[in-house]
mmCIF file of C-alpha atoms and ligand atoms in Angstrom:
data_model
loop_
_atom_site.group_PDB
_atom_site.id
_atom_site.type_symbol
_atom_site.label_atom_id
_atom_site.label_comp_id
_atom_site.label_asym_id
_atom_site.label_seq_id
_atom_site.Cartn_x
_atom_site.Cartn_y
_atom_site.Cartn_z
ATOM 1 C CA UNK A 15 -26.766 -11.357 65.791
ATOM 2 C CA UNK A 16 -26.431 -9.633 63.112
ATOM 3 C CA UNK A 17 -27.467 -11.743 60.058
ATOM 4 C CA UNK A 18 -27.911 -12.537 55.937
ATOM 5 C CA UNK A 19 -31.208 -13.669 54.233
ATOM 6 C CA UNK A 20 -32.559 -14.325 50.900
ATOM 7 C CA UNK A 21 -35.197 -12.775 49.349
ATOM 8 C CA UNK A 22 -37.455 -13.120 46.097
ATOM 9 C CA UNK A 23 -39.869 -10.053 45.108
ATOM 10 C CA UNK A 24 -42.134 -12.217 42.641
ATOM 11 C CA UNK A 25 -43.575 -11.552 38.734
ATOM 12 C CA UNK A 26 -46.657 -10.674 40.562
ATOM 13 C CA UNK A 27 -44.715 -7.361 41.906
ATOM 14 C CA UNK A 28 -42.665 -6.845 38.622
ATOM 15 C CA UNK A 29 -45.820 -6.892 36.798
ATOM 16 C CA UNK A 30 -47.326 -4.021 39.026
ATOM 17 C CA UNK A 31 -43.913 -2.119 39.209
ATOM 18 C CA UNK A 32 -44.247 -1.665 43.024
ATOM 19 C CA UNK A 33 -40.690 -3.489 43.809
ATOM 20 C CA UNK A 34 -39.883 -0.154 45.430
ATOM 21 C CA UNK A 35 -43.045 -0.206 47.734
ATOM 22 C CA UNK A 36 -41.877 -3.583 48.594
ATOM 23 C CA UNK A 37 -38.025 -2.835 49.038
ATOM 24 C CA UNK A 38 -39.487 0.191 51.304
ATOM 25 C CA UNK A 39 -41.272 -1.891 53.646
ATOM 26 C CA UNK A 40 -38.151 -4.184 53.779
ATOM 27 C CA UNK A 41 -36.136 -1.352 55.012
ATOM 28 C CA UNK A 42 -38.528 -0.015 57.387
ATOM 29 C CA UNK A 43 -38.127 -3.089 59.043
ATOM 30 C CA UNK A 44 -34.431 -3.002 59.318
ATOM 31 C CA UNK A 45 -33.159 -4.984 56.708
ATOM 32 C CA UNK A 46 -30.545 -3.370 54.200
ATOM 33 C CA UNK A 47 -30.147 -4.664 50.589
ATOM 34 C CA UNK A 48 -26.543 -5.941 50.499
ATOM 35 C CA UNK A 49 -27.183 -7.480 47.197
ATOM 36 C CA UNK A 50 -30.024 -7.219 44.413
ATOM 37 C CA UNK A 51 -30.841 -7.777 40.770
ATOM 38 C CA UNK A 52 -33.386 -8.719 38.260
ATOM 39 C CA UNK A 53 -33.287 -11.249 36.620
ATOM 40 C CA UNK A 54 -36.127 -13.729 34.557
ATOM 41 C CA UNK A 55 -35.343 -17.052 36.041
ATOM 42 C CA UNK A 56 -35.093 -19.982 33.720
ATOM 43 C CA UNK A 57 -37.676 -23.033 34.264
ATOM 44 C CA UNK A 58 -34.650 -25.311 34.749
ATOM 45 C CA UNK A 59 -33.099 -22.814 37.394
ATOM 46 C CA UNK A 60 -36.779 -21.921 38.836
ATOM 47 C CA UNK A 61 -37.031 -26.213 39.568
ATOM 48 C CA UNK A 62 -33.506 -26.301 41.044
ATOM 49 C CA UNK A 63 -34.430 -23.831 43.478
ATOM 50 C CA UNK A 64 -37.692 -24.781 44.629
ATOM 51 C CA UNK A 65 -36.998 -28.730 44.525
ATOM 52 C CA UNK A 66 -37.751 -29.297 48.027
ATOM 53 C CA UNK A 67 -41.629 -29.115 46.768
ATOM 54 C CA UNK A 68 -41.295 -31.068 44.031
ATOM 55 C CA UNK A 69 -43.455 -33.661 45.154
ATOM 56 C CA UNK A 70 -46.107 -31.033 46.012
ATOM 57 C CA UNK A 71 -49.193 -31.015 44.163
ATOM 58 C CA UNK A 72 -48.689 -27.349 43.193
ATOM 59 C CA UNK A 73 -45.071 -26.846 42.258
ATOM 60 C CA UNK A 74 -46.142 -27.311 38.644
ATOM 61 C CA UNK A 75 -47.982 -24.167 38.478
ATOM 62 C CA UNK A 76 -45.497 -22.516 40.960
ATOM 63 C CA UNK A 77 -42.555 -22.837 38.508
ATOM 64 C CA UNK A 78 -44.860 -21.742 35.605
ATOM 65 C CA UNK A 79 -45.945 -18.335 38.106
ATOM 66 C CA UNK A 80 -41.902 -17.810 39.109
ATOM 67 C CA UNK A 81 -41.129 -18.266 35.624
ATOM 68 C CA UNK A 82 -43.708 -15.959 33.679
ATOM 69 C CA UNK A 83 -42.074 -13.123 34.801
ATOM 70 C CA UNK A 84 -38.872 -11.211 35.602
ATOM 71 C CA UNK A 85 -37.735 -10.931 39.257
ATOM 72 C CA UNK A 86 -35.685 -9.095 41.830
ATOM 73 C CA UNK A 87 -33.469 -11.622 44.115
ATOM 74 C CA UNK A 88 -31.738 -10.362 47.258
ATOM 75 C CA UNK A 89 -29.821 -10.546 49.915
ATOM 76 C CA UNK A 90 -30.708 -9.029 52.753
ATOM 77 C CA UNK A 91 -29.315 -7.910 56.409
ATOM 78 C CA UNK A 92 -30.221 -7.090 59.661
ATOM 79 C CA UNK A 93 -30.178 -8.452 63.255
ATOM 80 C CA UNK A 94 -31.956 -11.820 62.636
ATOM 81 C CA UNK A 95 -32.753 -11.791 59.361
ATOM 82 C CA UNK A 96 -34.267 -14.548 58.751
ATOM 83 C CA UNK A 97 -36.795 -13.997 61.143
ATOM 84 C CA UNK A 98 -36.988 -10.732 60.823
ATOM 85 C CA UNK A 99 -37.676 -10.979 56.734
ATOM 86 C CA UNK A 100 -40.654 -13.558 57.692
ATOM 87 C CA UNK A 101 -42.050 -10.928 60.628
ATOM 88 C CA UNK A 102 -42.704 -8.625 57.457
ATOM 89 C CA UNK A 103 -43.547 -10.913 54.941
ATOM 90 C CA UNK A 104 -46.602 -11.936 56.879
ATOM 91 C CA UNK A 105 -48.258 -15.037 56.157
ATOM 92 C CA UNK A 106 -47.488 -17.624 53.640
ATOM 93 C CA UNK A 107 -51.563 -17.128 52.529
ATOM 94 C CA UNK A 108 -52.694 -13.948 51.906
ATOM 95 C CA UNK A 109 -55.915 -14.363 53.847
ATOM 96 C CA UNK A 110 -53.899 -15.428 56.846
ATOM 97 C CA UNK A 111 -51.391 -12.375 56.650
ATOM 98 C CA UNK A 112 -51.875 -9.217 58.935
ATOM 99 C CA UNK A 113 -52.419 -6.237 57.763
ATOM 100 C CA UNK A 114 -49.617 -4.214 57.870
ATOM 101 C CA UNK A 115 -47.276 -7.500 56.441
ATOM 102 C CA UNK A 116 -45.914 -6.896 53.045
ATOM 103 C CA UNK A 117 -48.452 -9.789 51.926
ATOM 104 C CA UNK A 118 -50.833 -8.421 54.124
ATOM 105 C CA UNK A 119 -51.054 -5.197 51.960
ATOM 106 C CA UNK A 120 -49.902 -6.806 48.817
ATOM 107 C CA UNK A 121 -50.197 -10.044 47.595
ATOM 108 C CA UNK A 122 -53.089 -11.503 45.360
ATOM 109 C CA UNK A 123 -52.929 -14.811 46.310
ATOM 110 C CA UNK A 124 -51.230 -17.881 48.156
ATOM 111 C CA UNK A 125 -49.571 -18.194 44.934
ATOM 112 C CA UNK A 126 -48.860 -14.450 43.322
ATOM 113 C CA UNK A 127 -48.186 -13.415 47.252
ATOM 114 C CA UNK A 128 -45.342 -10.679 46.031
ATOM 115 C CA UNK A 129 -42.314 -12.615 47.807
ATOM 116 C CA UNK A 130 -40.399 -15.304 48.805
ATOM 117 C CA UNK A 131 -37.974 -15.511 51.861
ATOM 118 C CA UNK A 132 -35.865 -18.359 53.215
ATOM 119 C CA UNK A 133 -37.162 -20.155 56.087
ATOM 120 C CA UNK A 134 -34.201 -20.916 58.076
ATOM 121 C CA UNK A 135 -30.122 -19.475 58.164
ATOM 122 C CA UNK A 136 -29.090 -23.006 56.675
ATOM 123 C CA UNK A 137 -31.620 -22.577 53.453
ATOM 124 C CA UNK A 138 -30.320 -19.268 53.482
ATOM 125 C CA UNK A 139 -26.975 -19.845 52.793
ATOM 126 C CA UNK A 140 -27.998 -22.096 50.142
ATOM 127 C CA UNK A 141 -30.732 -19.901 48.585
ATOM 128 C CA UNK A 142 -28.006 -16.792 48.211
ATOM 129 C CA UNK A 143 -25.420 -19.274 46.689
ATOM 130 C CA UNK A 144 -28.100 -20.785 44.988
ATOM 131 C CA UNK A 145 -27.960 -16.460 43.191
ATOM 132 C CA UNK A 146 -25.097 -14.960 43.988
ATOM 133 C CA UNK A 147 -21.795 -15.365 43.248
ATOM 134 C CA UNK A 148 -19.664 -13.703 47.345
ATOM 135 C CA UNK A 149 -18.265 -10.904 45.411
ATOM 136 C CA UNK A 150 -21.718 -9.272 44.451
ATOM 137 C CA UNK A 151 -22.894 -9.296 48.088
ATOM 138 C CA UNK A 152 -21.353 -5.973 49.382
ATOM 139 C CA UNK A 153 -22.176 -5.361 53.045
HETATM 140 P P1 CMP B 205 -43.044 -19.098 49.056
HETATM 141 O O1 CMP B 205 -42.194 -19.072 49.804
HETATM 142 O O2 CMP B 205 -42.333 -18.873 47.415
HETATM 143 O O3 CMP B 205 -42.247 -20.855 48.313
HETATM 144 C C1 CMP B 205 -43.500 -21.908 48.214
HETATM 145 C C2 CMP B 205 -44.483 -21.385 47.226
HETATM 146 O O4 CMP B 205 -45.439 -22.309 46.462
HETATM 147 C C3 CMP B 205 -44.842 -20.473 48.432
HETATM 148 O O5 CMP B 205 -44.435 -18.974 48.676
HETATM 149 C C4 CMP B 205 -46.066 -20.203 47.671
HETATM 150 O O6 CMP B 205 -46.741 -18.920 47.421
HETATM 151 C C5 CMP B 205 -46.734 -21.483 46.495
HETATM 152 N N1 CMP B 205 -47.528 -22.183 46.875
HETATM 153 C C6 CMP B 205 -48.514 -22.129 45.771
HETATM 154 N N2 CMP B 205 -49.569 -22.987 45.960
HETATM 155 C C7 CMP B 205 -49.510 -23.489 47.231
HETATM 156 C C8 CMP B 205 -50.310 -23.888 48.352
HETATM 157 N N3 CMP B 205 -51.106 -24.886 48.180
HETATM 158 N N4 CMP B 205 -49.439 -24.270 49.629
HETATM 159 C C9 CMP B 205 -47.886 -23.138 49.750
HETATM 160 N N5 CMP B 205 -47.680 -22.798 49.543
HETATM 161 C C10 CMP B 205 -48.670 -22.660 47.933
#
């Protein structure tokens, strides 16, 4: 089925001016960008987005990193979009990410790992609604 998922191109990618390269890999994987905006998250916005991780030891650094520069938030659409996006992203840690994946090719570290992608269809819906109004998504 054609579904939607949520993606963030992280500050390490905006800093290196590779948002186009990342988007090209998403598109070549069969995903369509149906909403996109460049934003600089507030601390409150980043803490709310990553609330599920707030007890993790890396939470503070994760939030600091995600507000260290602009990001590009996107809604991606395609056949089984959530899984398709996870496949093209590669493993969270670039040391474990396969060649040809976004993180395998472009990520700098487990923190500066270039992209975030939703890990379930349920979370995709929550994450899309966190950043986008329905009318901002144009399929
Ligand atoms: P993301 O998909 O954005 O969700 C949580 C993020 O925490 C994850 O990608 C990583 O970039 C980041 N992170 C930083 N340190 C760690 C760690 N030790 N283990 C897992 N995730 C980490």
